[in-house]
Coordinates of C-alpha atoms and ligand atoms in Angstrom, one line a residue:
Chain A
M1 CA 12.7 -21.1 -12.5
S2 CA 9.8 -22.0 -10.1
G3 CA 9.0 -19.8 -7.2
S4 CA 9.9 -22.3 -4.5
T5 CA 13.4 -22.9 -5.9
T6 CA 14.0 -19.2 -6.0
T7 CA 12.9 -18.9 -2.4
R8 CA 15.1 -21.8 -1.4
R9 CA 18.1 -20.1 -3.1
Q10 CA 17.2 -16.9 -1.3
V11 CA 17.1 -18.5 2.1
A12 CA 20.3 -20.5 1.4
L13 CA 22.4 -17.5 0.2
G14 CA 21.0 -15.3 2.9
S15 CA 22.0 -17.8 5.6
I16 CA 25.5 -18.1 4.2
F17 CA 25.8 -14.4 4.2
L18 CA 24.6 -14.2 7.8
L19 CA 26.9 -17.0 8.8
I20 CA 29.9 -15.2 7.3
L21 CA 29.0 -12.1 9.2
L22 CA 28.6 -14.0 12.5
L23 CA 32.1 -15.6 12.1
L24 CA 33.9 -12.5 10.7
P25 CA 34.9 -11.0 14.1
L26 CA 36.9 -14.2 14.7
V27 CA 39.3 -13.3 11.9
V28 CA 39.3 -9.5 11.7
D29 CA 40.5 -7.0 14.3
G30 CA 38.8 -4.2 16.1
Y31 CA 39.4 -1.6 13.4
Y32 CA 37.6 -3.7 10.8
Q33 CA 34.9 -4.7 13.2
T34 CA 34.2 -1.0 13.8
M35 CA 34.1 -0.3 10.1
L36 CA 31.7 -3.2 9.7
T37 CA 29.5 -1.9 12.5
T38 CA 29.4 1.4 10.7
I39 CA 28.3 -0.5 7.6
F40 CA 25.5 -2.1 9.7
I41 CA 24.4 1.3 11.1
T42 CA 24.4 2.7 7.5
A43 CA 22.4 -0.3 6.3
L44 CA 20.0 0.1 9.3
V45 CA 19.3 3.8 8.5
G46 CA 19.1 2.9 4.8
I47 CA 16.5 0.3 5.4
A48 CA 14.5 2.8 7.4
W49 CA 14.8 5.6 4.9
N50 CA 14.0 3.2 2.1
L51 CA 10.8 2.2 3.8
M52 CA 9.6 5.8 3.3
M53 CA 11.2 6.6 0.0
G54 CA 11.3 3.2 -1.8
F55 CA 8.1 1.8 -0.5
A56 CA 5.8 4.6 0.5
G57 CA 7.3 7.2 -2.0
Q58 CA 8.1 10.0 0.4
L59 CA 11.4 11.8 -0.1
S60 CA 13.0 12.7 3.3
L61 CA 16.3 14.6 3.2
G62 CA 16.2 15.2 7.0
H63 CA 16.7 11.8 8.5
A64 CA 19.6 13.2 10.5
L65 CA 16.8 14.6 12.7
Y66 CA 15.8 11.1 13.9
F67 CA 19.4 9.8 13.9
G68 CA 20.6 12.7 16.0
I69 CA 17.7 12.9 18.4
G70 CA 17.9 9.1 18.9
A71 CA 21.6 9.4 19.6
Y72 CA 21.1 12.3 22.1
V73 CA 18.2 10.6 23.9
V74 CA 20.1 7.4 24.5
A75 CA 23.3 9.3 25.4
L76 CA 21.6 11.8 27.7
M77 CA 19.6 9.2 29.6
A78 CA 22.8 7.1 30.2
E79 CA 25.1 10.0 31.0
R80 CA 22.9 12.4 32.9
Y81 CA 20.6 10.0 34.7
G82 CA 22.6 6.8 34.7
L83 CA 19.7 5.0 33.0
S84 CA 20.4 1.8 31.0
P85 CA 20.1 2.1 27.3
W86 CA 17.7 -0.7 27.6
L87 CA 15.4 2.1 28.7
G88 CA 17.0 4.7 26.4
F89 CA 16.3 2.8 23.3
P90 CA 12.6 2.4 23.8
V91 CA 12.3 6.1 24.8
G92 CA 14.5 7.0 21.8
F93 CA 12.3 5.0 19.5
L94 CA 9.1 6.6 20.9
V95 CA 10.5 10.2 20.7
T96 CA 11.9 9.8 17.2
S97 CA 8.9 8.0 15.8
G98 CA 6.8 10.7 17.4
L99 CA 8.9 13.3 15.6
G100 CA 8.5 11.4 12.4
L101 CA 4.7 11.5 12.9
V102 CA 4.8 15.3 13.6
V103 CA 6.8 16.0 10.4
G104 CA 4.6 13.6 8.4
F105 CA 1.4 15.1 9.9
L106 CA 2.4 18.6 8.9
G107 CA 3.5 17.5 5.4
F108 CA 0.6 15.1 4.6
R109 CA -2.1 17.1 6.3
F110 CA -1.3 20.2 4.3
G111 CA -0.6 18.4 1.0
V112 CA 3.1 19.2 1.1
K113 CA 4.5 16.7 -1.4
G114 CA 7.6 15.7 -3.3
V115 CA 10.4 18.3 -3.3
Y116 CA 8.4 20.5 -0.9
F117 CA 8.1 17.7 1.6
A118 CA 11.8 17.1 1.3
L119 CA 12.4 20.8 2.1
L120 CA 10.2 20.5 5.1
T121 CA 12.3 17.6 6.4
I122 CA 15.5 19.5 5.9
A123 CA 14.0 22.5 7.7
F124 CA 13.2 20.3 10.8
A125 CA 16.6 18.7 10.9
E126 CA 18.4 22.0 10.5
F127 CA 16.2 23.6 13.2
A128 CA 17.1 20.8 15.6
R129 CA 20.8 21.1 14.8
L130 CA 20.7 24.9 15.5
L131 CA 18.7 24.3 18.6
F132 CA 21.2 21.8 19.9
E133 CA 24.2 24.0 19.0
H134 CA 22.8 26.7 21.4
W135 CA 21.4 24.5 24.1
D136 CA 23.5 24.2 27.3
Y137 CA 21.9 21.1 28.5
V138 CA 23.1 19.1 25.5
G139 CA 26.6 20.7 25.5
K140 CA 26.1 23.1 22.6
T141 CA 28.6 22.8 19.8
G142 CA 31.1 21.5 22.3
G143 CA 29.3 18.2 22.2
L144 CA 28.2 15.5 24.6
F145 CA 30.6 12.9 25.9
L146 CA 29.9 9.5 27.4
G147 CA 32.1 8.6 30.4
S148 CA 34.6 5.9 29.6
V149 CA 33.4 2.3 30.1
K150 CA 34.0 1.1 33.7
P151 CA 36.3 -1.8 34.4
D152 CA 33.5 -3.8 35.9
N153 CA 31.3 -3.0 32.9
R154 CA 28.7 -5.6 32.1
S155 CA 27.9 -5.1 28.4
L156 CA 24.6 -6.8 28.5
I157 CA 23.4 -4.2 31.1
T158 CA 25.1 -1.0 30.0
L159 CA 25.0 -1.9 26.3
R160 CA 28.5 -0.6 26.1
G161 CA 31.7 -2.5 25.5
S162 CA 34.2 -3.6 23.0
A163 CA 34.2 -3.3 19.2
T164 CA 33.1 -6.9 19.1
F165 CA 30.1 -6.2 21.4
Y166 CA 28.9 -3.4 19.2
Y167 CA 29.5 -5.5 16.1
Y168 CA 27.1 -8.2 17.3
A169 CA 24.6 -5.9 18.9
V170 CA 24.2 -3.7 15.8
L171 CA 24.2 -6.7 13.5
A172 CA 21.3 -8.2 15.6
T173 CA 19.5 -4.8 15.5
T174 CA 19.9 -4.5 11.8
L175 CA 18.8 -8.1 11.2
F176 CA 15.7 -7.5 13.4
A177 CA 14.8 -4.3 11.5
W178 CA 15.4 -6.0 8.2
L179 CA 13.0 -8.8 9.1
W180 CA 10.4 -6.4 10.5
C181 CA 10.5 -4.2 7.4
G182 CA 10.4 -7.4 5.2
Y183 CA 7.3 -8.4 7.0
L184 CA 5.7 -5.0 6.7
V185 CA 6.3 -4.5 3.0
R186 CA 4.7 -7.9 2.3
S187 CA 1.8 -7.2 4.6
R188 CA -1.5 -5.4 3.8
L189 CA 0.1 -2.2 4.9
G190 CA 2.9 -2.8 2.4
Y191 CA 0.5 -3.1 -0.5
F192 CA -1.1 0.2 0.6
W193 CA 2.4 1.8 0.8
R194 CA 3.3 0.8 -2.7
A195 CA -0.1 1.9 -4.0
V196 CA 0.2 5.4 -2.6
R197 CA 3.8 5.5 -3.8
D198 CA 2.7 4.7 -7.4
D199 CA -0.3 7.0 -7.5
E200 CA -1.8 8.5 -4.3
D201 CA -5.1 9.6 -5.9
A202 CA -5.7 6.2 -7.6
A203 CA -4.9 4.5 -4.3
R204 CA -7.4 6.7 -2.5
A205 CA -10.0 5.9 -5.1
L206 CA -9.5 2.3 -4.1
G207 CA -10.2 3.1 -0.5
V208 CA -6.6 3.4 0.7
R209 CA -6.4 5.7 3.7
A210 CA -3.4 7.5 2.3
F211 CA -2.9 9.9 5.2
R212 CA -2.8 7.2 7.8
V213 CA -0.7 4.9 5.6
N214 CA 1.8 7.6 4.9
L215 CA 2.0 8.6 8.6
L216 CA 2.8 5.0 9.5
A217 CA 5.7 4.9 7.1
A218 CA 7.1 8.1 8.4
G219 CA 6.7 7.1 12.1
I220 CA 8.2 3.6 11.7
S221 CA 11.1 4.9 9.5
A222 CA 11.9 7.6 12.0
G223 CA 11.8 5.2 15.0
I224 CA 14.2 2.7 13.4
T225 CA 16.6 5.6 12.5
G226 CA 16.5 6.8 16.1
I227 CA 17.6 3.3 17.3
A228 CA 20.5 3.5 14.8
G229 CA 21.4 6.9 16.3
G230 CA 21.4 5.4 19.8
W231 CA 23.9 2.7 18.8
F232 CA 26.0 5.3 17.1
A233 CA 26.1 7.3 20.4
L234 CA 27.1 4.4 22.5
M235 CA 29.7 3.2 20.1
N236 CA 31.2 6.6 19.4
G237 CA 31.1 8.0 22.9
N238 CA 30.8 11.5 21.7
L239 CA 28.2 13.5 19.9
F240 CA 28.2 16.9 18.2
P241 CA 25.1 18.5 16.7
E242 CA 27.0 18.7 13.4
S243 CA 28.1 15.1 13.4
V244 CA 24.6 13.6 14.1
L245 CA 22.1 16.2 13.1
G246 CA 23.9 17.9 10.3
M247 CA 22.8 18.1 6.7
R248 CA 25.8 15.9 5.7
V249 CA 24.5 13.1 7.8
S250 CA 21.1 13.1 6.0
I251 CA 22.8 13.0 2.7
D252 CA 25.4 10.4 3.6
F253 CA 22.6 8.0 4.7
I254 CA 20.6 8.1 1.5
I255 CA 23.5 7.3 -0.8
A256 CA 23.6 3.6 0.3
P257 CA 19.9 2.8 -0.4
I258 CA 20.0 4.7 -3.7
V259 CA 23.2 2.8 -4.8
G260 CA 21.8 -0.5 -3.6
G261 CA 18.3 0.0 -5.0
L262 CA 15.2 1.9 -4.0
G263 CA 12.3 -0.1 -3.0
T264 CA 14.3 -3.3 -2.3
L265 CA 14.9 -4.8 1.0
C266 CA 18.5 -5.9 0.4
G267 CA 19.5 -2.8 -1.5
P268 CA 20.4 -0.7 1.5
I269 CA 22.6 -3.5 2.9
L270 CA 24.4 -4.0 -0.4
G271 CA 24.7 -0.2 -0.8
A272 CA 26.2 0.2 2.7
L273 CA 28.7 -2.6 1.9
I274 CA 29.8 -0.6 -1.2
V275 CA 29.5 3.0 0.1
V276 CA 31.1 2.8 3.6
P277 CA 34.4 1.2 2.6
L278 CA 34.6 3.5 -0.4
N279 CA 34.1 6.5 1.8
E280 CA 36.7 5.3 4.2
I281 CA 39.3 4.8 1.4
A282 CA 38.5 8.2 -0.1
K283 CA 38.9 9.8 3.3
E284 CA 42.3 8.3 3.8
A285 CA 43.4 9.0 0.3
G286 CA 42.1 12.6 0.7
Q287 CA 44.1 13.0 3.8
A288 CA 47.2 11.6 2.3
L289 CA 46.9 13.7 -0.8
G290 CA 45.7 16.8 1.1
L291 CA 42.5 16.8 -0.9
N292 CA 39.6 17.4 1.4
G293 CA 36.2 16.4 0.1
L294 CA 37.6 13.6 -2.1
N295 CA 34.9 11.3 -0.7
I296 CA 32.1 13.7 -1.8
L297 CA 33.6 13.7 -5.3
L298 CA 33.6 9.9 -5.2
Y299 CA 30.0 9.8 -4.0
G300 CA 29.1 11.9 -6.9
T301 CA 30.9 9.7 -9.4
L302 CA 29.5 6.6 -7.8
L303 CA 26.0 7.8 -8.0
F304 CA 26.5 8.9 -11.6
I305 CA 27.8 5.4 -12.5
V306 CA 24.9 3.7 -10.8
I307 CA 22.3 5.9 -12.3
V308 CA 23.7 5.3 -15.8
A309 CA 24.6 1.6 -15.5
A310 CA 22.0 0.3 -13.1
P311 CA 19.2 2.8 -12.7
D312 CA 17.3 0.4 -10.4
G313 CA 20.3 0.1 -8.2
C314 CA 23.0 -2.6 -7.7
W315 CA 20.8 -5.1 -5.8
P316 CA 18.3 -5.8 -8.7
W317 CA 21.3 -6.3 -10.9
L318 CA 23.1 -8.6 -8.5
A319 CA 19.9 -10.5 -7.7
N320 CA 19.5 -11.3 -11.3
R321 CA 23.1 -12.5 -11.5
L322 CA 22.6 -14.8 -8.5
A323 CA 19.2 -16.0 -9.9
L324 CA 17.6 -14.7 -6.8
A325 CA 15.0 -12.5 -8.5
G326 CA 11.4 -13.6 -8.3
R327 CA 8.9 -12.8 -11.1
S328 CA 11.1 -11.0 -13.5
S329 CA 8.4 -8.7 -14.7
S330 CA 7.3 -7.1 -11.5
K331 CA 9.3 -4.5 -9.6
P332 CA 12.2 -5.8 -7.4
D333 CA 10.2 -6.1 -4.3
G334 CA 12.0 -9.4 -3.4
P335 CA 14.3 -9.5 -0.4
Chain B
M1 CA -29.0 5.1 -4.3
L2 CA -27.2 8.2 -5.7
Q3 CA -28.7 11.6 -5.8
I4 CA -26.8 14.7 -6.8
E5 CA -28.3 18.1 -6.1
S6 CA -27.4 21.3 -7.9
L7 CA -23.8 20.3 -8.4
T8 CA -21.7 23.1 -9.7
K9 CA -18.0 23.4 -10.4
R10 CA -16.2 26.5 -11.4
F11 CA -12.6 26.5 -12.6
S12 CA -11.2 30.0 -12.7
G13 CA -13.6 31.7 -15.0
L14 CA -15.0 28.5 -16.6
V15 CA -18.2 26.8 -15.3
A16 CA -17.4 23.2 -16.1
V17 CA -20.6 21.9 -14.4
N18 CA -23.6 24.2 -13.8
D19 CA -26.4 23.3 -11.4
V20 CA -26.7 19.7 -12.4
S21 CA -29.1 17.4 -10.5
F22 CA -30.0 13.8 -11.2
S23 CA -30.4 10.5 -9.4
A24 CA -29.6 6.9 -10.1
A25 CA -31.9 4.1 -8.7
K26 CA -30.5 1.1 -7.0
G27 CA -29.6 -1.7 -9.3
S28 CA -30.0 0.4 -12.4
I29 CA -27.6 1.5 -15.1
T30 CA -27.5 5.2 -15.8
A31 CA -25.5 6.7 -18.6
L32 CA -24.0 10.2 -18.6
I33 CA -23.4 11.4 -22.2
G34 CA -22.5 14.6 -23.9
P35 CA -19.9 16.2 -26.2
N36 CA -16.2 16.5 -25.3
G37 CA -15.7 19.0 -22.5
A38 CA -19.4 18.8 -21.4
G39 CA -18.3 18.3 -17.8
K40 CA -19.0 14.6 -17.5
T41 CA -15.6 13.7 -15.9
T42 CA -15.8 16.7 -13.6
C43 CA -19.2 15.5 -12.4
F44 CA -17.6 12.1 -11.7
N45 CA -14.8 13.7 -9.8
M46 CA -17.2 15.5 -7.6
I47 CA -19.3 12.4 -6.9
A48 CA -16.2 10.4 -6.1
G49 CA -14.7 13.1 -4.0
A50 CA -11.6 13.8 -6.1
T51 CA -12.8 17.4 -6.7
A52 CA -14.7 19.5 -4.3
P53 CA -17.8 21.1 -5.8
S54 CA -18.2 24.8 -5.8
N55 CA -21.9 24.2 -5.0
G56 CA -24.4 21.5 -4.4
R57 CA -24.6 18.2 -2.6
V58 CA -23.9 14.5 -3.2
M59 CA -26.3 12.1 -1.5
F60 CA -25.4 8.4 -1.3
D61 CA -27.9 6.0 0.3
R62 CA -29.7 9.1 1.7
H63 CA -26.5 10.3 3.4
D64 CA -24.9 13.6 2.5
I65 CA -21.3 12.5 1.5
T66 CA -20.3 15.9 0.0
Q67 CA -17.6 16.5 2.6
L68 CA -16.1 12.9 2.7
T69 CA -12.7 12.0 1.4
P70 CA -12.5 9.7 -1.7
E71 CA -11.2 6.8 0.4
K72 CA -14.2 7.1 2.8
R73 CA -16.6 7.2 -0.1
C74 CA -15.0 4.1 -1.6
D75 CA -15.3 2.4 1.8
L76 CA -19.1 3.2 1.7
G77 CA -19.3 1.4 -1.6
L78 CA -18.7 4.0 -4.2
S79 CA -16.0 3.1 -6.7
R80 CA -14.8 4.7 -9.9
T81 CA -12.5 4.3 -12.8
F82 CA -10.3 7.0 -14.3
Q83 CA -10.8 8.1 -17.9
I84 CA -7.1 8.7 -18.0
M85 CA -6.1 5.3 -16.7
R86 CA -4.1 5.2 -13.5
P87 CA -2.5 1.8 -13.1
L88 CA -0.2 1.4 -10.0
A89 CA 2.7 1.2 -12.4
G90 CA 5.3 -0.2 -10.0
M91 CA 3.1 -3.2 -9.1
S92 CA 2.0 -6.3 -10.9
V93 CA -1.5 -6.5 -12.4
L94 CA -2.5 -8.9 -9.6
D95 CA -1.2 -6.7 -6.9
N96 CA -3.1 -3.7 -8.4
V97 CA -6.3 -5.6 -8.0
M98 CA -5.3 -6.9 -4.6
V99 CA -5.0 -3.3 -3.3
G100 CA -8.7 -2.9 -4.0
A101 CA -9.6 -6.2 -2.5
L102 CA -7.7 -5.4 0.6
L103 CA -10.2 -2.7 1.4
R104 CA -12.7 -5.4 2.5
T105 CA -10.4 -8.0 4.0
T106 CA -7.2 -8.1 6.0
S107 CA -6.2 -11.5 4.7
L108 CA -3.7 -11.4 1.8
S109 CA -4.7 -14.9 0.6
V110 CA -8.4 -14.0 0.5
A111 CA -7.5 -10.8 -1.4
R112 CA -5.3 -12.7 -3.8
D113 CA -8.1 -15.3 -4.5
E114 CA -10.6 -12.5 -5.1
A115 CA -8.3 -10.6 -7.3
R116 CA -7.7 -13.7 -9.4
E117 CA -11.4 -14.3 -9.7
I118 CA -12.0 -10.7 -10.9
L119 CA -9.1 -10.9 -13.3
A120 CA -10.6 -14.0 -14.7
S121 CA -14.0 -12.3 -15.1
V122 CA -12.5 -9.6 -17.3
G123 CA -10.4 -12.0 -19.2
M124 CA -7.0 -10.9 -17.8
T125 CA -5.8 -14.1 -16.1
S126 CA -2.8 -14.5 -18.3
A127 CA -1.6 -10.9 -17.5
A128 CA -1.8 -11.3 -13.7
D129 CA 1.9 -11.5 -13.1
R130 CA 2.9 -8.8 -15.6
S131 CA 3.9 -5.3 -14.6
A132 CA 0.9 -2.9 -14.8
A133 CA 3.2 -0.5 -16.6
S134 CA 3.6 -2.9 -19.5
L135 CA 0.0 -3.3 -20.4
T136 CA -1.6 -2.4 -23.8
L137 CA -4.5 0.1 -23.9
P138 CA -7.3 -2.4 -23.8
D139 CA -5.7 -4.2 -20.9
R140 CA -5.2 -1.0 -19.0
K141 CA -8.9 -0.3 -19.4
M142 CA -9.7 -3.8 -18.1
L143 CA -7.4 -3.3 -15.2
E144 CA -9.2 0.0 -14.3
L145 CA -12.4 -2.0 -14.2
A146 CA -10.9 -4.9 -12.3
K147 CA -9.5 -2.5 -9.6
A148 CA -12.8 -0.8 -9.1
L149 CA -14.7 -4.1 -8.9
A150 CA -12.2 -5.4 -6.3
T151 CA -13.5 -2.9 -3.8
K152 CA -17.0 -4.6 -4.1
P153 CA -18.9 -1.4 -4.9
Q154 CA -22.6 -0.8 -4.5
L155 CA -22.2 2.1 -7.0
L156 CA -19.8 1.6 -9.8
M157 CA -18.8 4.6 -11.8
L158 CA -17.1 4.0 -15.2
D159 CA -15.5 6.8 -17.2
E160 CA -15.3 5.7 -20.8
V161 CA -14.0 2.2 -20.1
M162 CA -15.1 1.0 -23.5
A163 CA -13.6 3.7 -25.5
G164 CA -10.8 2.4 -27.8
L165 CA -11.7 -1.2 -27.2
R166 CA -12.5 -3.7 -30.0
A167 CA -16.1 -4.9 -30.2
Q168 CA -15.3 -8.2 -28.7
E169 CA -13.6 -6.6 -25.7
A170 CA -16.4 -4.2 -25.2
E171 CA -18.9 -7.1 -25.3
R172 CA -17.0 -8.7 -22.5
I173 CA -17.4 -5.6 -20.4
V174 CA -21.0 -5.3 -21.3
A175 CA -21.5 -8.9 -20.1
V176 CA -19.7 -8.1 -16.8
L177 CA -21.9 -5.0 -16.3
Q178 CA -25.1 -7.0 -16.9
T179 CA -24.1 -9.6 -14.4
L180 CA -23.3 -6.8 -11.9
R181 CA -26.7 -5.2 -12.4
A182 CA -28.4 -8.5 -11.9
S183 CA -26.7 -8.8 -8.6
G184 CA -28.0 -5.4 -7.5
T185 CA -25.0 -3.1 -8.2
T186 CA -25.9 0.4 -9.3
I187 CA -23.9 1.6 -12.3
L188 CA -23.2 5.1 -13.6
L189 CA -21.3 5.2 -16.8
I190 CA -19.9 7.8 -19.1
E191 CA -19.9 6.5 -22.6
H192 CA -19.7 7.8 -26.2
V193 CA -20.7 4.6 -28.0
M194 CA -24.4 5.1 -28.4
R195 CA -25.1 1.5 -29.3
I196 CA -23.8 0.4 -26.0
V197 CA -25.6 3.1 -24.1
M198 CA -28.9 2.3 -25.7
S199 CA -28.6 -1.4 -25.0
L200 CA -27.5 -1.1 -21.4
A201 CA -28.9 2.0 -19.8
E202 CA -32.3 2.4 -18.2
K203 CA -31.7 6.1 -18.0
I204 CA -29.7 8.7 -19.9
I205 CA -28.5 12.1 -18.7
V206 CA -27.2 14.5 -21.3
L207 CA -24.8 17.2 -20.4
Q208 CA -23.8 20.1 -22.7
Q209 CA -21.4 22.8 -21.7
G210 CA -21.8 22.0 -18.1
E211 CA -25.6 22.0 -18.2
K212 CA -28.0 19.1 -18.1
I213 CA -30.2 19.3 -21.2
A214 CA -32.0 16.0 -21.0
D215 CA -32.8 13.3 -18.5
G216 CA -35.0 10.3 -19.2
S217 CA -35.4 6.8 -20.7
P218 CA -33.2 6.1 -23.8
P219 CA -36.1 6.3 -26.3
D220 CA -37.2 9.7 -24.9
V221 CA -33.7 11.1 -24.8
V222 CA -32.8 10.2 -28.4
R223 CA -36.1 11.9 -29.6
N224 CA -35.3 15.1 -27.7
P225 CA -34.7 17.8 -30.2
R226 CA -32.0 19.6 -28.1
V227 CA -30.1 16.3 -27.8
I228 CA -30.3 15.6 -31.5
E229 CA -29.2 19.1 -32.3
S230 CA -26.3 19.4 -29.8
Y231 CA -25.0 15.9 -29.6
L232 CA -26.5 13.1 -31.6
G233 CA -27.0 15.3 -34.7
R234 CA -23.5 16.4 -34.7
K235 CA -22.2 12.9 -34.2
G236 CA -24.5 11.7 -37.0
A237 CA -23.2 14.4 -39.3
A238 CA -19.6 13.4 -38.4
A239 CA -20.2 9.8 -39.1
Ligands
LIG401 N1 -8.8 20.9 -13.4 C1 -9.3 21.7 -14.3 N2 -9.0 22.9 -14.3 C2 -9.5 23.8 -15.3 N3 -10.4 23.4 -16.2 C3 -10.8 22.1 -16.2 C4 -10.3 21.2 -15.2 N4 -10.9 19.9 -15.5 C5 -11.7 20.1 -16.5 N5 -11.7 21.4 -16.9 C6 -12.5 21.9 -18.0 O1 -13.8 21.7 -17.7 C7 -14.6 21.3 -18.8 C8 -15.2 20.0 -18.6 O2 -14.2 19.0 -18.6 P1 -14.6 17.4 -18.4 O3 -13.3 16.7 -18.4 O4 -15.5 17.3 -17.3 O5 -15.3 17.1 -19.7 P2 -15.9 15.7 -20.3 O6 -17.3 15.8 -20.5 O7 -15.4 14.6 -19.4 O8 -15.1 15.6 -21.7 P3 -14.5 14.3 -22.5 O9 -15.6 13.7 -23.2 O10 -13.5 14.9 -23.4 O11 -13.9 13.4 -21.5 C9 -13.6 21.3 -20.0 O12 -13.7 22.6 -20.7 C10 -12.2 21.2 -19.3 O13 -11.3 21.9 -20.0
LIG402 MG1 -14.2 13.0 -19.6

C-alpha cells in the first residue's frame, strides 16, 4: 500500500473517531461523560509519559508529582485567590515543567539512568506527597476542596461547569496535546529523542546534545501532566495528597500507555479506552463481591496478557488490522 | 589537524594506553595498527571524548579539546564509528543517517536528501527503509560509516569498518575514503587488513600493549624490526 493511501486512511479514520467523540455527549448521560473524561485525562497523562518513556527512553515512575502539583496549583489559585484557571493552567504548566526540568537535571547531570532514574522520580513524588500531607496551607491529609459552582457560573471564565463542559474541555486539551506531541516526535527534536532512546552514546557521537534533548522531554512531559492534573482538580472538586500525588497515581497512569503501545502516539489513547472502563468494572465488581484490590489483580492480568500476546502494545496490532501502519519494517512511530 | 600528546589511560591496574603521542595532517589518511588489546580502540575513545584520559591532551585544529563532550567534538567536525557497531535499533536505516545529518541542518527534508545521498554512496539505497536492527553484519558496518559521514566530519575516525567484509564491499569503502581524502577530509583508521592499510595510508602508527612502537611512512614501518617481531611477524606466522 502506498504511503499516501495510508495517510488518507489515517486521516479518515481519525476524523471519524473524533466525530464520534464530539457527538457522544448527545447520547450518553453525565455518568458516562465523566467516565469518558477520565479516559481523556488518562490518555493525556499517558501521551505525556510516553513522550519521556516511549520516545526519549526515560522511565519515570513519579508522574504523580506533576499531576498532583498541577492539580494543587490550579485549585489553590482558584480557591484561595479567586484567580481564573485561565491563569492557573499556565502557572501550573510552568511550575510542573520546571519541576520536570529539576528532576531531569539531577538525573541526567549525574548520570542517574534506567532503574535508578525511576527511583529518583519516585523519591521526588513521595517527598511531595509527604510534604503536602503535613502542610497546613494545602489542607494536609484532610485535603483541599473547591467551593461549589455558583449559580451564575460562566464556564468559559471559571473553567468549571457540568460534566458535558469538562468532557469537551478535556477532549480539546487532549487533542491539542496529541497534535503537539505528534508534531514534536516528527520534528528534528523527535529524531534526537529516538536516537538517545536507542543508544545515548551512539547518539552523542553523532553530535546529539543528549543532556539538553533529555531535559526537553522531561520538561514538556511534566508540563502536560500538570495540565491534566489541573483539569482533574476542577472536575473533581476535591484533592487529597494521596489521591493525586500518591504512588498509586503514578502506577495507574503508566498502565494505559504500556497496554496501548510504548513509543506510539495513539497507544496511550487506545490504552486509556481499555484500561479505564476495565478499572471501573473491576472496582464495582470488587465492591459487590467484597474483594478490595480486584482492579489491581485485573491490571496485573491485563499487563501479562498484553506482554505475552502483543509485546509492542495493542495499538501496533490494531493499526495493522486497520491497515493504518506505515512502513511495516520500522518501529510503530506512526500516529 | 589532530595532535595527541602523551595520552595515557589506566583501567584499574591495567595501562591500556601509555604515553602515546602522534599527529595526523589535514587531508591525510593515518592508520593505527597493532595486535588485539594493544589499546587502539581506547585511543579512539579518548580522541572522540567517549573516555576521559588519565593523562595527556587531545588537540584538534590547534585547540585543546580534551575536556569537551563527545557531542561538542562531533560538532567541531570529529566523527567516529564504533568497532562494536551501534545502530539506533528502533529506527530505520534512513532515520539513523538523518540523525547525523540533522547536526548540520534544521530542515528534515534537507537531512533526508543528504542521508539518501550518503546511503547511495555506500551502496545501501535499497536498505533505506529497513529497520536498523534487521541488518546483516556488512550492512551494519556500512551504516556505521554512513552515520559518521552524515555529520560532515573534517576528521573521520574509523574503527575496523572493513573487518569481516567481503573484498568487494571493502573496495567500496576504500573508494569512498579516497574520494573523502581528495576533498580534504582527514582520516584516522584502525585496520587489521595490511593490504588496505598499505594502499591507503600515508602514515602508520603501531601500538603494542599500550605503547607506540613505530610511527612513519608505510615502507618504513613494515621494515621496522620491532613491528615485524611484535605484529607483522606474528601475523605472517599465523597466515
Ligand atoms: N572499559 C575498560 N575497562 C577495563 N579494561 C579495558 C576497558 N576497555 C579496554 N580495556 C582493556 O584495555 C586494553 C586495550 O583494549 P582496546 O579495546 O583499546 O584494544 P584494541 O587495540 O582496540 O584491540 P582490538 O584489536 O581487539 O580491537 C585491553 O586489554 C582491554 O581489555
Ligand atoms: Mg579495538
